PDB file of N, CA and C in Angstrom:
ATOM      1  N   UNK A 800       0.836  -1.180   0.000  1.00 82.00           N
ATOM      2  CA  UNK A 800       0.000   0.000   0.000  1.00 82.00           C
ATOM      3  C   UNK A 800       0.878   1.239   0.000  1.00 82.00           C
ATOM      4  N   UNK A 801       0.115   2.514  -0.548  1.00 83.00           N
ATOM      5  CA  UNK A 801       0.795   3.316  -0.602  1.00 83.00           C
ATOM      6  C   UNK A 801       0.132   4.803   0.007  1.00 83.00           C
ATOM      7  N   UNK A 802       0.617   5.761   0.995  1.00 89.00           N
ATOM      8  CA  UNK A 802      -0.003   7.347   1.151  1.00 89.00           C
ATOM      9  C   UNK A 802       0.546   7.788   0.658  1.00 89.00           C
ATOM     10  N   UNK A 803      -0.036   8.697  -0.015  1.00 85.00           N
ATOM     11  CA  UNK A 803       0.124  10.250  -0.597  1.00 85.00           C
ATOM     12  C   UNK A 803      -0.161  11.174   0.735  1.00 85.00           C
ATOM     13  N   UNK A 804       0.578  11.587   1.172  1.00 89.00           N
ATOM     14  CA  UNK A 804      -0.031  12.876   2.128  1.00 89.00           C
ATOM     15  C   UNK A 804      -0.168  13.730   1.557  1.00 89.00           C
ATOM     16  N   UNK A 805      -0.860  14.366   1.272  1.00 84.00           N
ATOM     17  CA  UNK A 805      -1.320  16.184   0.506  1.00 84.00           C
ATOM     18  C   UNK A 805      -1.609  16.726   1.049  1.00 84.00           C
ATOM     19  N   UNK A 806      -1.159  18.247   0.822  1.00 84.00           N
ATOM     20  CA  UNK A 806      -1.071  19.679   1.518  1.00 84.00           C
ATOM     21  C   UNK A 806      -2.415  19.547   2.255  1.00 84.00           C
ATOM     22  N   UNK A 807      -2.504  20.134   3.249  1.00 88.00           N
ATOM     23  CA  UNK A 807      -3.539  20.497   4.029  1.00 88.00           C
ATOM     24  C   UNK A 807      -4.045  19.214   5.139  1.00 88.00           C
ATOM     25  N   UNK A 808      -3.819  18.670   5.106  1.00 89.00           N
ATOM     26  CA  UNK A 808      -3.645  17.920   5.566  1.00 89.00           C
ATOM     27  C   UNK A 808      -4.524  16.209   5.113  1.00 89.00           C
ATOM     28  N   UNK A 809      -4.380  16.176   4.041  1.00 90.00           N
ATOM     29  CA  UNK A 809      -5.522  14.763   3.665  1.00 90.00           C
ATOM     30  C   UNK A 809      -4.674  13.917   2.995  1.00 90.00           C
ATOM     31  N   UNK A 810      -5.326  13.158   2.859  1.00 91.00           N
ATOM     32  CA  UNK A 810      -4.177  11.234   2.646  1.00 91.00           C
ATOM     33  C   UNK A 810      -4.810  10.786   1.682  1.00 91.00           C
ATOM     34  N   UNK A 811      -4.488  10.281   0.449  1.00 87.00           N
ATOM     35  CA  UNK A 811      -4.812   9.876  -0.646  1.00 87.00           C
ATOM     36  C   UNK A 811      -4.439   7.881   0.138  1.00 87.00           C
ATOM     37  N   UNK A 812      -4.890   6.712  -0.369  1.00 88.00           N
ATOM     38  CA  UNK A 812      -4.227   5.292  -0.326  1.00 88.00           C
ATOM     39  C   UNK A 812      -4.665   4.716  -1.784  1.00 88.00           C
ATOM     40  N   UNK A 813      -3.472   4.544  -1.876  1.00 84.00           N
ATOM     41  CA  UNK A 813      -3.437   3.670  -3.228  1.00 84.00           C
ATOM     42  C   UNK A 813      -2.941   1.991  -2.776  1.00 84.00           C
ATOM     43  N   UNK A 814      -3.810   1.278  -3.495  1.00 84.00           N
ATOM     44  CA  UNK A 814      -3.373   0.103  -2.868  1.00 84.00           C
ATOM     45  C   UNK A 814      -3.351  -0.981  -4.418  1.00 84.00           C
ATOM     46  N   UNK A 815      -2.926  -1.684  -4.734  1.00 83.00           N
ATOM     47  CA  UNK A 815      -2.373  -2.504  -5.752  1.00 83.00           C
ATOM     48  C   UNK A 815      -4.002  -3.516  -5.865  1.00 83.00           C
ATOM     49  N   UNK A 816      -4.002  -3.846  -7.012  1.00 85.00           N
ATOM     50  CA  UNK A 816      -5.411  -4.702  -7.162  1.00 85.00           C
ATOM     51  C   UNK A 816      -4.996  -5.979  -8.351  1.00 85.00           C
ATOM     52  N   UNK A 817      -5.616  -7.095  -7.783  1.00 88.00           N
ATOM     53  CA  UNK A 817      -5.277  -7.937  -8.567  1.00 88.00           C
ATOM     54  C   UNK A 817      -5.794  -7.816 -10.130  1.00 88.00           C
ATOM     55  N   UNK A 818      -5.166  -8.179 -11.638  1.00 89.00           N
ATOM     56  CA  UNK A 818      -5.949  -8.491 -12.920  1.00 89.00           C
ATOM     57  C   UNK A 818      -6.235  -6.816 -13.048  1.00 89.00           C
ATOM     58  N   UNK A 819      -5.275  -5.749 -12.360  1.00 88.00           N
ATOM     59  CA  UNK A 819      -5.666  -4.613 -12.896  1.00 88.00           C
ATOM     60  C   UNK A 819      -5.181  -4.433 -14.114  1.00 88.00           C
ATOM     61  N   UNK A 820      -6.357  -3.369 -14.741  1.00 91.00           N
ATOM     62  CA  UNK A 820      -5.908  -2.718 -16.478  1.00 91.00           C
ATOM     63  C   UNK A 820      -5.824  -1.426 -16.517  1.00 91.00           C
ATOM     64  N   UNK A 821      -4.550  -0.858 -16.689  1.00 90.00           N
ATOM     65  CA  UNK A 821      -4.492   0.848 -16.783  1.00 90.00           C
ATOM     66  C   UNK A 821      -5.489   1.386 -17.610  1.00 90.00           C
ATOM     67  N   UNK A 822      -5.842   2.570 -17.084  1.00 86.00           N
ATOM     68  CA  UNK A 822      -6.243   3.592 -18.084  1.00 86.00           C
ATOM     69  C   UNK A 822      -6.117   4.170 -19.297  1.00 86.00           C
ATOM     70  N   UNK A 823      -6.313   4.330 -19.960  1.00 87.00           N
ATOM     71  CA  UNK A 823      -6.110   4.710 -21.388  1.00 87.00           C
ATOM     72  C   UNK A 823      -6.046   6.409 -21.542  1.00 87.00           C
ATOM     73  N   UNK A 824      -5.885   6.791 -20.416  1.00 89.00           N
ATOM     74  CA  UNK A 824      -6.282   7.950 -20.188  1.00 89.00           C
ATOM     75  C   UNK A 824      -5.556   9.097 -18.582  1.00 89.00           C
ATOM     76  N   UNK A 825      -5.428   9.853 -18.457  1.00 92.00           N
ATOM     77  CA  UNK A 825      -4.650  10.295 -16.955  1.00 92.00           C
ATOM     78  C   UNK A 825      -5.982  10.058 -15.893  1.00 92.00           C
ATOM     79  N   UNK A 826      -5.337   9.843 -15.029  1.00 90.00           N
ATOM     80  CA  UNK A 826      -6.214   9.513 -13.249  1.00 90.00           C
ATOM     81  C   UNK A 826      -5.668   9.987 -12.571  1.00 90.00           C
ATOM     82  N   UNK A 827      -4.995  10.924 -12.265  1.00 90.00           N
ATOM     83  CA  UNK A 827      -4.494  11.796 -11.552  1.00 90.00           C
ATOM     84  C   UNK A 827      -3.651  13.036 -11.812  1.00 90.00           C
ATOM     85  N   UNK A 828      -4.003  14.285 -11.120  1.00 93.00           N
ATOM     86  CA  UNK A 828      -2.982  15.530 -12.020  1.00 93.00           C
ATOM     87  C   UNK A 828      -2.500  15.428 -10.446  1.00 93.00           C
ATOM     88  N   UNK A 829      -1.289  15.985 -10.376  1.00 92.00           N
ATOM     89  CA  UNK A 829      -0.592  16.745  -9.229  1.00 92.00           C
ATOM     90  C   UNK A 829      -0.215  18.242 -10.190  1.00 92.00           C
ATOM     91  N   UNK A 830      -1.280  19.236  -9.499  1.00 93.00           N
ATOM     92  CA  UNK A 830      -0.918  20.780  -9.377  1.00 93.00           C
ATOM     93  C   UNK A 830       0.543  20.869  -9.249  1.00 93.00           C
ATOM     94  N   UNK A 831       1.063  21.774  -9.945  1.00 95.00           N
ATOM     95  CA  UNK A 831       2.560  22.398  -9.646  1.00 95.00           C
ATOM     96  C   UNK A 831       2.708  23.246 -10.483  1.00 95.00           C
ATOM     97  N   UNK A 832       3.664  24.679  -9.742  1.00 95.00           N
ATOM     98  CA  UNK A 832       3.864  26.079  -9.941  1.00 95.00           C
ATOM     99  C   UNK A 832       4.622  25.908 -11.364  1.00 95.00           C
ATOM    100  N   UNK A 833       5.141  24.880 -11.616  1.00 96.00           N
ATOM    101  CA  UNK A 833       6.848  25.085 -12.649  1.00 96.00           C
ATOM    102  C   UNK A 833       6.887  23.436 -13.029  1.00 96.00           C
ATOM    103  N   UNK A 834       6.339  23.496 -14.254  1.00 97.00           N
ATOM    104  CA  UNK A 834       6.397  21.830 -14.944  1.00 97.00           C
ATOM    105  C   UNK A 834       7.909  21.602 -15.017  1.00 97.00           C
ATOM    106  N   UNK A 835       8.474  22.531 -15.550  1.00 97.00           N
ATOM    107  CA  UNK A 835      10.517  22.412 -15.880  1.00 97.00           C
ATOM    108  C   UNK A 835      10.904  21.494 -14.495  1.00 97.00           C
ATOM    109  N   UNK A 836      10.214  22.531 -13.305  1.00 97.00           N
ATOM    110  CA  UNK A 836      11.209  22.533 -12.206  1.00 97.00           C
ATOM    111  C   UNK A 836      10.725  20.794 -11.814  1.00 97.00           C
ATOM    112  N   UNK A 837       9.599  20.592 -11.905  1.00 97.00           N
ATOM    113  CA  UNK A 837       8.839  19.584 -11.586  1.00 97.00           C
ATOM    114  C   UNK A 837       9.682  18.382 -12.103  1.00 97.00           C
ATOM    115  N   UNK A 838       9.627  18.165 -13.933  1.00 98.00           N
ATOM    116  CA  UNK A 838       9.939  17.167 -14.099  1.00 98.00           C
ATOM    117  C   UNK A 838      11.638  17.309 -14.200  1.00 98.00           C
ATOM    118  N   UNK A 839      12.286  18.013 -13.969  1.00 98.00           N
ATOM    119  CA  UNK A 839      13.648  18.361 -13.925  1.00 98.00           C
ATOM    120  C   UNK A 839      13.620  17.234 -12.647  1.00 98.00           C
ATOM    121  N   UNK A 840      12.970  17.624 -11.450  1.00 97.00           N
ATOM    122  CA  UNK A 840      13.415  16.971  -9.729  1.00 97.00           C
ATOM    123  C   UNK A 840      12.514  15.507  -9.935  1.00 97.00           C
ATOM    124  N   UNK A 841      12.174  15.031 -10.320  1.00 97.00           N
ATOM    125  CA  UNK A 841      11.171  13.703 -10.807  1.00 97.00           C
ATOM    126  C   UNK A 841      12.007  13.175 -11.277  1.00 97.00           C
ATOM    127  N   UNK A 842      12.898  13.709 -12.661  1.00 97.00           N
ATOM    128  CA  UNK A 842      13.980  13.087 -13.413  1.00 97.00           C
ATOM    129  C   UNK A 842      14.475  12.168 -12.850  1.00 97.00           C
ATOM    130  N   UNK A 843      15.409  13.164 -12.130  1.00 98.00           N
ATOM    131  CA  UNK A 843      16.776  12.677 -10.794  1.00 98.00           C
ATOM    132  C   UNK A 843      16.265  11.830 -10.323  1.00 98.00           C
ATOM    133  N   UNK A 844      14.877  11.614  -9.826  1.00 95.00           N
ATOM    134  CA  UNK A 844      14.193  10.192  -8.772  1.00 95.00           C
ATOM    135  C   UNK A 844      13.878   8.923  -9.638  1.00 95.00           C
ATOM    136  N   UNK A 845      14.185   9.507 -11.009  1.00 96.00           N
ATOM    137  CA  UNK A 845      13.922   7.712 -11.758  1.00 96.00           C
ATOM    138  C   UNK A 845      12.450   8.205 -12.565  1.00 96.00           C
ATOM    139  N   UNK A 846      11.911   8.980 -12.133  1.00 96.00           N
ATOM    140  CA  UNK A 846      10.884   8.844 -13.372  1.00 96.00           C
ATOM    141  C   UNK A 846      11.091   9.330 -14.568  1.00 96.00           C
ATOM    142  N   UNK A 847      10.348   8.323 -15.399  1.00 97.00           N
ATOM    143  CA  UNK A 847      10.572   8.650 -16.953  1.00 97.00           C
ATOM    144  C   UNK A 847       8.828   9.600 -17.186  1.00 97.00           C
ATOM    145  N   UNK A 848       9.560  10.031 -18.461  1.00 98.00           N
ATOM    146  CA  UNK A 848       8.311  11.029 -18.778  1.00 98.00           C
ATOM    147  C   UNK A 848       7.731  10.422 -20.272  1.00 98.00           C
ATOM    148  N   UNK A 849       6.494  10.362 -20.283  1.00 97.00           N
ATOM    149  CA  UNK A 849       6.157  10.208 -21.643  1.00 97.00           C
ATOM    150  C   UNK A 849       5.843  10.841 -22.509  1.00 97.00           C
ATOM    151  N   UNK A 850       6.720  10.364 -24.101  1.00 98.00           N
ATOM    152  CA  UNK A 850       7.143  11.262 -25.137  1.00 98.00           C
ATOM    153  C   UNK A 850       6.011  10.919 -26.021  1.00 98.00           C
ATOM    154  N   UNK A 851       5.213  11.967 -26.443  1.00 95.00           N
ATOM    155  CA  UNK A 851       3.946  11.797 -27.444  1.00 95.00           C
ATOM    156  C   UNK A 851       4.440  12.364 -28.433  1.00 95.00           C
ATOM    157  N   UNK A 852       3.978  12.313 -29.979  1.00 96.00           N
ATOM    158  CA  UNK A 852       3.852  12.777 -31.340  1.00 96.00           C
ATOM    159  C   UNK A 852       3.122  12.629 -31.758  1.00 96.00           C
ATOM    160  N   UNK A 853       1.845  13.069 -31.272  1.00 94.00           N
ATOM    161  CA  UNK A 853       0.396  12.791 -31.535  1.00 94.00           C
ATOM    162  C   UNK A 853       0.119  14.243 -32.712  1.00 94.00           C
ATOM    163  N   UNK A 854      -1.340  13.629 -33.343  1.00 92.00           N
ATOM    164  CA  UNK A 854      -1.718  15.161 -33.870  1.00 92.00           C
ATOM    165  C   UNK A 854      -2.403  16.599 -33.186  1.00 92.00           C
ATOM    166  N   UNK A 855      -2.921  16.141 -31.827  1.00 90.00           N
ATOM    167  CA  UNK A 855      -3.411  16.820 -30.916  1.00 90.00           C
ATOM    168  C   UNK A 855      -2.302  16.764 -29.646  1.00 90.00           C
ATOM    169  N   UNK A 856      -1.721  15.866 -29.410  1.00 92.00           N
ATOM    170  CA  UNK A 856      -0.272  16.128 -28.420  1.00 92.00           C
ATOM    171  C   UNK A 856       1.179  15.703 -28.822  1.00 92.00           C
ATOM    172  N   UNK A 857       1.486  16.720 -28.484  1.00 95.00           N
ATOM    173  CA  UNK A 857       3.385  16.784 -28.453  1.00 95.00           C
ATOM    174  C   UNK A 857       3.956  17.483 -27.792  1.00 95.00           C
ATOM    175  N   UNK A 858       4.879  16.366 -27.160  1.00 97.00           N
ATOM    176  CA  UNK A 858       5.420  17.054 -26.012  1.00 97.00           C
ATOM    177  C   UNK A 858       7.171  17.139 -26.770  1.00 97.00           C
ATOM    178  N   UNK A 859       8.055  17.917 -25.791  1.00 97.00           N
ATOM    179  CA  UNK A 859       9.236  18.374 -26.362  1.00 97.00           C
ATOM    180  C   UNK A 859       9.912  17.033 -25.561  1.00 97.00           C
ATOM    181  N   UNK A 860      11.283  17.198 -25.593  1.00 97.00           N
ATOM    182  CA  UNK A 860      12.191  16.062 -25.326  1.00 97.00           C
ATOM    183  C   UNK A 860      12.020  15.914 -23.760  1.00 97.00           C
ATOM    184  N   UNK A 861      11.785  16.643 -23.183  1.00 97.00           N
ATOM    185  CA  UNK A 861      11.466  16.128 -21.704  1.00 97.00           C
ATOM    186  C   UNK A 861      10.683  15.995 -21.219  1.00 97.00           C
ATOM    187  N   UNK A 862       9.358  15.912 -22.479  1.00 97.00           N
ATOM    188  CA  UNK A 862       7.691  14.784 -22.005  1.00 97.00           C
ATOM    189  C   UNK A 862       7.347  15.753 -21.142  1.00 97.00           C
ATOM    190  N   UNK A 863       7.434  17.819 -21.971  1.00 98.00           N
ATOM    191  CA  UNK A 863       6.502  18.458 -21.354  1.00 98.00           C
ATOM    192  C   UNK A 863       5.673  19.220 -22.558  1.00 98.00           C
ATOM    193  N   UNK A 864       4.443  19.019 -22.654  1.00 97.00           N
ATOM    194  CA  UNK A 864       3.837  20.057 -23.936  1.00 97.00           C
ATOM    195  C   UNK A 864       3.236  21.276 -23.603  1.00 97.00           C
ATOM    196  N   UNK A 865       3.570  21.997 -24.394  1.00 95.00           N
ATOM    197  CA  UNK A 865       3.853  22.979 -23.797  1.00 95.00           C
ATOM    198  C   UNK A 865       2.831  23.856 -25.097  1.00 95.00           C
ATOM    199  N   UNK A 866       2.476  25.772 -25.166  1.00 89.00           N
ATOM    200  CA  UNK A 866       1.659  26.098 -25.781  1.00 89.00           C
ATOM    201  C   UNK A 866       0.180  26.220 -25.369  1.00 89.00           C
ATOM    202  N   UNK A 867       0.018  25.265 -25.446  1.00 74.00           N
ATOM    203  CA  UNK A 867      -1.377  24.831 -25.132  1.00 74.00           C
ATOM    204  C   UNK A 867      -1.571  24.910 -23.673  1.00 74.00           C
ATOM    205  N   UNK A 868      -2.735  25.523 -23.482  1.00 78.00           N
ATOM    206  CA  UNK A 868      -2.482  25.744 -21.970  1.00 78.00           C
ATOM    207  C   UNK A 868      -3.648  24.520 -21.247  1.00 78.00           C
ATOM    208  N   UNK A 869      -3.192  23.806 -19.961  1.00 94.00           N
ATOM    209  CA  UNK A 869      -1.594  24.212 -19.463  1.00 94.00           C
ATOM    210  C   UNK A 869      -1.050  23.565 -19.785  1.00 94.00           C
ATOM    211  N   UNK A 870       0.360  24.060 -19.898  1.00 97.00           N
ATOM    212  CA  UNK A 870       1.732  23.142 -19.547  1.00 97.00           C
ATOM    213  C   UNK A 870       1.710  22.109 -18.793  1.00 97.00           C
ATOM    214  N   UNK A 871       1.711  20.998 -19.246  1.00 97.00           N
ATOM    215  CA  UNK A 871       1.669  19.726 -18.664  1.00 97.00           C
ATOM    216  C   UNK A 871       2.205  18.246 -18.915  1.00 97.00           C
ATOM    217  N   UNK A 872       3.199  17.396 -18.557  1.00 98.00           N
ATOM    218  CA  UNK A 872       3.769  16.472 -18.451  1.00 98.00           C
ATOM    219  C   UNK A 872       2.960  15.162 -17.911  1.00 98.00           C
ATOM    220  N   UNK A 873       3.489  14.322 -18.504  1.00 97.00           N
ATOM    221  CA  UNK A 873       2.703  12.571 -18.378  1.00 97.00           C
ATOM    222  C   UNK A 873       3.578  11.670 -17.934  1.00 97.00           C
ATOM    223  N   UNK A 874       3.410  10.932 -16.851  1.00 97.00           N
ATOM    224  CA  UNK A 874       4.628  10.009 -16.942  1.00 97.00           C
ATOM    225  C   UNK A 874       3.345   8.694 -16.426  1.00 97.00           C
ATOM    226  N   UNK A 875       4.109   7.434 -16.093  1.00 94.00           N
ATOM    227  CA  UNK A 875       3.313   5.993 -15.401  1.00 94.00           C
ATOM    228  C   UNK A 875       3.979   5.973 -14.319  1.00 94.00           C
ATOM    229  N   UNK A 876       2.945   5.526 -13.514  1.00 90.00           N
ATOM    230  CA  UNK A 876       3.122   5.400 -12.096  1.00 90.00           C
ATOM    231  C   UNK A 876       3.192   3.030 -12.249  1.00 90.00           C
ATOM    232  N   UNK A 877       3.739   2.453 -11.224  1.00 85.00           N
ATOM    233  CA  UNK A 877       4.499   1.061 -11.424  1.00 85.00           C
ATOM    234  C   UNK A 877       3.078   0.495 -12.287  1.00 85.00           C
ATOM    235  N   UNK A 878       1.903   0.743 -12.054  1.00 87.00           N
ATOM    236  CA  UNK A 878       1.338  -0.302 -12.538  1.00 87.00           C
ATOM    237  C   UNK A 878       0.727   0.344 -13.702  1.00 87.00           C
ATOM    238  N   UNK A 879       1.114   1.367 -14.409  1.00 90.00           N
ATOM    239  CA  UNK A 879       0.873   1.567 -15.549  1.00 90.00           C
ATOM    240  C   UNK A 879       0.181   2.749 -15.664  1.00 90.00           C
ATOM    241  N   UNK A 880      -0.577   2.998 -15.189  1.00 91.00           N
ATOM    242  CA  UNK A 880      -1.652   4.377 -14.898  1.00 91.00           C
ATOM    243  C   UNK A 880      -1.072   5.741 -15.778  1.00 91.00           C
ATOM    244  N   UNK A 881      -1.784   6.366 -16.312  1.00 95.00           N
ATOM    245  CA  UNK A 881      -1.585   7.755 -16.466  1.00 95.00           C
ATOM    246  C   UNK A 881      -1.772   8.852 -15.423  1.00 95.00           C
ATOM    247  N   UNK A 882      -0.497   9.534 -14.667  1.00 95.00           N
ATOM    248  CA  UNK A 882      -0.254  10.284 -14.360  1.00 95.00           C
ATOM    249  C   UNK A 882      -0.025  11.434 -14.444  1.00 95.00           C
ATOM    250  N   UNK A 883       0.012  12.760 -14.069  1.00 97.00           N
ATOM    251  CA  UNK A 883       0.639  14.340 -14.763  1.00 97.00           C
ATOM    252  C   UNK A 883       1.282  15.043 -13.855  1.00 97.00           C
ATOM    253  N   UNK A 884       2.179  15.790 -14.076  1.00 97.00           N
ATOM    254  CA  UNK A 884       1.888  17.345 -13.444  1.00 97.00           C
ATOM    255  C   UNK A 884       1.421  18.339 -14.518  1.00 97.00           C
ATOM    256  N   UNK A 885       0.922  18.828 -14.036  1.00 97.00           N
ATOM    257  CA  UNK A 885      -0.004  20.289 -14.876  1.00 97.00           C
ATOM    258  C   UNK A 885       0.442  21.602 -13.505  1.00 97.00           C
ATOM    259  N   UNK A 886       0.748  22.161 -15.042  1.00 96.00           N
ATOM    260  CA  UNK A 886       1.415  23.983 -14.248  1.00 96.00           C
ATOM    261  C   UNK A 886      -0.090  24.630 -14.231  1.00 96.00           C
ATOM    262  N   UNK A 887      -0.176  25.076 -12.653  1.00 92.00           N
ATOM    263  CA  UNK A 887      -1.270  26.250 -12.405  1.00 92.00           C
ATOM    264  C   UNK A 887      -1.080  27.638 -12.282  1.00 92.00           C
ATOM    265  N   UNK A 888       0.276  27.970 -11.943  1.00 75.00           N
ATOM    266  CA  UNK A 888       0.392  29.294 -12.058  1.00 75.00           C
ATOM    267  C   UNK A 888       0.563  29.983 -13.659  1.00 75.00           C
TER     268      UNK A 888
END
């Protein structure tokens, strides 16, 4: 099992499920001020970012697309899931 503690004080639990099938799609954004700064410090921890060349998404070499607002990055969390950070400021 896993907590997320988030600001203010509330607890996300993620817990592993047998015969699970990812999403085809993101299930979670984590808010953040600075996508750069974000997936720059994510990097360093091992996560990979995912690189699209879609006709509606493309992201630049460090799996952030950018333009289109917002600025926002994709990576998988272990069991496959679509994940983000998305810039709010």
């Amino acid at each position: 099992m896993l907590t997320l503690h988030l600001a203010g004080g509330n607890n996300v639990l993620i817990y592993p499920e047998p015969n699970h099938t990812p999403a085809g799609f993101t299930v979670l954004n984590f808010p953040v001020n600075d996508v750069d700064q974000a997936v720059d410090e994510l990097t360093k921890r091992g996560v990979r970012f995912e690189i699209y060349d879609l006709p509606d998404i493309k992201t630049d070499k460090k799996g952030i697309m950018r333009g289109k607002c917002p600025t926002i990055a994709w990576f998988k969390d272990p069991a496959g899931n679509i994940l983000s950070v998305i810039e709010t400021s």
